[in-house]
Every structure is written in C-alpha cells, then in structure tokens.
PDB file of C-alpha atoms in Angstrom:
ATOM      1  CA  UNK A   1       4.891 -19.045 -33.241  1.00 36.00           C
ATOM      2  CA  UNK A   2       4.212 -15.753 -31.478  1.00 40.00           C
ATOM      3  CA  UNK A   3       1.143 -15.095 -33.641  1.00 41.00           C
ATOM      4  CA  UNK A   4      -0.339 -18.431 -32.593  1.00 42.00           C
ATOM      5  CA  UNK A   5       0.305 -17.545 -28.949  1.00 41.00           C
ATOM      6  CA  UNK A   6      -1.472 -14.201 -29.374  1.00 43.00           C
ATOM      7  CA  UNK A   7      -4.435 -15.906 -31.007  1.00 44.00           C
ATOM      8  CA  UNK A   8      -4.655 -18.251 -28.018  1.00 45.00           C
ATOM      9  CA  UNK A   9      -4.581 -15.303 -25.605  1.00 43.00           C
ATOM     10  CA  UNK A  10      -7.241 -13.447 -27.607  1.00 45.00           C
ATOM     11  CA  UNK A  11      -9.452 -16.560 -27.660  1.00 49.00           C
ATOM     12  CA  UNK A  12      -9.005 -16.967 -23.899  1.00 47.00           C
ATOM     13  CA  UNK A  13      -9.865 -13.293 -23.262  1.00 57.00           C
ATOM     14  CA  UNK A  14     -12.952 -13.540 -25.493  1.00 59.00           C
ATOM     15  CA  UNK A  15     -14.131 -16.663 -23.648  1.00 61.00           C
ATOM     16  CA  UNK A  16     -13.621 -14.856 -20.320  1.00 61.00           C
ATOM     17  CA  UNK A  17     -15.524 -11.784 -21.509  1.00 66.00           C
ATOM     18  CA  UNK A  18     -18.372 -13.877 -22.911  1.00 70.00           C
ATOM     19  CA  UNK A  19     -18.832 -15.442 -19.460  1.00 67.00           C
ATOM     20  CA  UNK A  20     -19.151 -12.134 -17.599  1.00 77.00           C
ATOM     21  CA  UNK A  21     -22.702 -11.827 -16.314  1.00 76.00           C
ATOM     22  CA  UNK A  22     -24.099  -8.324 -16.863  1.00 82.00           C
ATOM     23  CA  UNK A  23     -27.603  -7.487 -15.679  1.00 83.00           C
ATOM     24  CA  UNK A  24     -29.183  -4.715 -17.718  1.00 83.00           C
ATOM     25  CA  UNK A  25     -30.846  -3.042 -14.715  1.00 88.00           C
ATOM     26  CA  UNK A  26     -27.727  -0.964 -13.975  1.00 91.00           C
ATOM     27  CA  UNK A  27     -27.612   0.300 -17.550  1.00 92.00           C
ATOM     28  CA  UNK A  28     -31.028   1.887 -17.053  1.00 92.00           C
ATOM     29  CA  UNK A  29     -29.486   4.089 -14.357  1.00 94.00           C
ATOM     30  CA  UNK A  30     -26.007   4.758 -15.774  1.00 95.00           C
ATOM     31  CA  UNK A  31     -26.182   6.127 -19.329  1.00 95.00           C
ATOM     32  CA  UNK A  32     -23.808   4.959 -22.034  1.00 96.00           C
ATOM     33  CA  UNK A  33     -22.303   8.466 -22.101  1.00 96.00           C
ATOM     34  CA  UNK A  34     -21.564   8.340 -18.372  1.00 96.00           C
ATOM     35  CA  UNK A  35     -20.163   4.823 -18.693  1.00 96.00           C
ATOM     36  CA  UNK A  36     -17.828   5.919 -21.492  1.00 96.00           C
ATOM     37  CA  UNK A  37     -16.876   9.136 -19.726  1.00 96.00           C
ATOM     38  CA  UNK A  38     -15.708   7.325 -16.582  1.00 96.00           C
ATOM     39  CA  UNK A  39     -14.884   3.957 -18.194  1.00 96.00           C
ATOM     40  CA  UNK A  40     -17.291   2.122 -15.900  1.00 97.00           C
ATOM     41  CA  UNK A  41     -19.670  -0.735 -16.584  1.00 95.00           C
ATOM     42  CA  UNK A  42     -22.625  -1.399 -14.285  1.00 96.00           C
ATOM     43  CA  UNK A  43     -23.138  -5.148 -14.082  1.00 92.00           C
ATOM     44  CA  UNK A  44     -25.422  -5.679 -11.095  1.00 93.00           C
ATOM     45  CA  UNK A  45     -27.951  -3.714  -9.107  1.00 93.00           C
ATOM     46  CA  UNK A  46     -29.750  -4.453  -5.865  1.00 94.00           C
ATOM     47  CA  UNK A  47     -31.746  -2.361  -3.395  1.00 94.00           C
ATOM     48  CA  UNK A  48     -28.668  -0.898  -1.692  1.00 96.00           C
ATOM     49  CA  UNK A  49     -25.798  -1.184  -4.178  1.00 96.00           C
ATOM     50  CA  UNK A  50     -24.749  -0.715  -7.768  1.00 96.00           C
ATOM     51  CA  UNK A  51     -21.837  -2.892  -8.842  1.00 95.00           C
ATOM     52  CA  UNK A  52     -19.395  -1.465 -11.368  1.00 95.00           C
ATOM     53  CA  UNK A  53     -16.451  -2.717 -13.332  1.00 93.00           C
ATOM     54  CA  UNK A  54     -13.813   0.034 -13.281  1.00 95.00           C
ATOM     55  CA  UNK A  55     -10.318   0.192 -14.747  1.00 92.00           C
ATOM     56  CA  UNK A  56      -9.110   2.243 -11.750  1.00 93.00           C
ATOM     57  CA  UNK A  57     -10.862   2.935  -8.489  1.00 95.00           C
ATOM     58  CA  UNK A  58     -13.034   6.031  -8.803  1.00 96.00           C
ATOM     59  CA  UNK A  59     -11.974   9.239  -7.099  1.00 96.00           C
ATOM     60  CA  UNK A  60     -14.181  10.528  -4.289  1.00 97.00           C
ATOM     61  CA  UNK A  61     -15.978  13.138  -6.416  1.00 97.00           C
ATOM     62  CA  UNK A  62     -16.860  10.638  -9.155  1.00 96.00           C
ATOM     63  CA  UNK A  63     -17.900   8.065  -6.589  1.00 96.00           C
ATOM     64  CA  UNK A  64     -20.272  10.564  -4.957  1.00 97.00           C
ATOM     65  CA  UNK A  65     -21.706  11.515  -8.375  1.00 96.00           C
ATOM     66  CA  UNK A  66     -22.446   7.880  -9.263  1.00 97.00           C
ATOM     67  CA  UNK A  67     -23.957   7.294  -5.821  1.00 97.00           C
ATOM     68  CA  UNK A  68     -26.141  10.383  -6.313  1.00 96.00           C
ATOM     69  CA  UNK A  69     -27.249   9.287  -9.798  1.00 94.00           C
ATOM     70  CA  UNK A  70     -27.975   5.713  -8.732  1.00 95.00           C
ATOM     71  CA  UNK A  71     -29.234   6.402  -5.194  1.00 96.00           C
ATOM     72  CA  UNK A  72     -27.104   3.427  -4.119  1.00 97.00           C
ATOM     73  CA  UNK A  73     -23.710   2.634  -2.666  1.00 97.00           C
ATOM     74  CA  UNK A  74     -21.083   1.885  -5.304  1.00 97.00           C
ATOM     75  CA  UNK A  75     -19.171  -1.395  -5.224  1.00 96.00           C
ATOM     76  CA  UNK A  76     -16.153  -1.383  -7.535  1.00 96.00           C
ATOM     77  CA  UNK A  77     -14.364  -4.286  -9.182  1.00 91.00           C
ATOM     78  CA  UNK A  78     -11.259  -3.824 -11.301  1.00 92.00           C
ATOM     79  CA  UNK A  79     -11.275  -4.993 -14.902  1.00 90.00           C
ATOM     80  CA  UNK A  80      -9.043  -4.049 -17.839  1.00 90.00           C
ATOM     81  CA  UNK A  81     -10.028  -0.848 -19.633  1.00 92.00           C
ATOM     82  CA  UNK A  82     -10.297  -2.549 -23.031  1.00 90.00           C
ATOM     83  CA  UNK A  83     -12.609  -5.184 -21.561  1.00 89.00           C
ATOM     84  CA  UNK A  84     -14.846  -2.538 -19.993  1.00 92.00           C
ATOM     85  CA  UNK A  85     -15.042  -0.668 -23.310  1.00 92.00           C
ATOM     86  CA  UNK A  86     -15.949  -3.910 -25.067  1.00 88.00           C
ATOM     87  CA  UNK A  87     -18.701  -4.602 -22.513  1.00 90.00           C
ATOM     88  CA  UNK A  88     -20.073  -1.054 -22.788  1.00 93.00           C
ATOM     89  CA  UNK A  89     -20.318  -1.305 -26.548  1.00 91.00           C
ATOM     90  CA  UNK A  90     -21.733  -4.811 -26.471  1.00 88.00           C
ATOM     91  CA  UNK A  91     -24.380  -4.377 -23.804  1.00 89.00           C
ATOM     92  CA  UNK A  92     -25.479  -0.793 -24.389  1.00 90.00           C
ATOM     93  CA  UNK A  93     -26.005  -1.586 -28.082  1.00 84.00           C
ATOM     94  CA  UNK A  94     -28.451  -4.340 -27.024  1.00 73.00           C
ATOM     95  CA  UNK A  95     -30.485  -1.662 -25.233  1.00 60.00           C
ATOM     96  CA  UNK A  96     -31.114   0.310 -28.455  1.00 54.00           C
TER      97      UNK A  96
END
C-alpha cells in the first residue's frame, strides 16, 4: 500500500515539475556551473529582474554576485532542492 502511495506522490511531483514554465533567456546569463554551485534555477528574465528558483534564500554576498552577473535585481522563489536540480539538468541539457 505504501509503495502505491509513493508512486502517486512521485507522479504528482512529476506533473507539477512538467508544468513549471522556464524561459531559456535566464540560462544564457547564469551558467550551469553557477546554477549547480548555488542550487538556483533562472526561470524568467525581464529588463529589470532575473527570477530564480532557490532552495533557500540567497545570502547577501551571493545575491550581490548574481545581481552583478545578470545586471538585474534578483527575485527569489523557494522550490525544493531536488526539483531545482531536476530543472537544471533538464533545461541546461536542452541548451547543448
């Protein structure tokens, strides 16, 4: 019974992850190495902001580094670490 429950949870998580909209413009600014180093996933970019999924809010030094790299303000949204890692591997592989 528990295995069936876990399969249902995994299927639900996969459906959720598949519906996350990630624009590739942010990945042109934040390298895969940087994304993996900080466990961040850029998912949207506009003239003033870069939007990131983060597993924990970034410390001030990291935040300033990402703002310097991107030349934009950073907007952070919390997402589970394993989901961010999945997104990094999925979307950055499409870039290659």
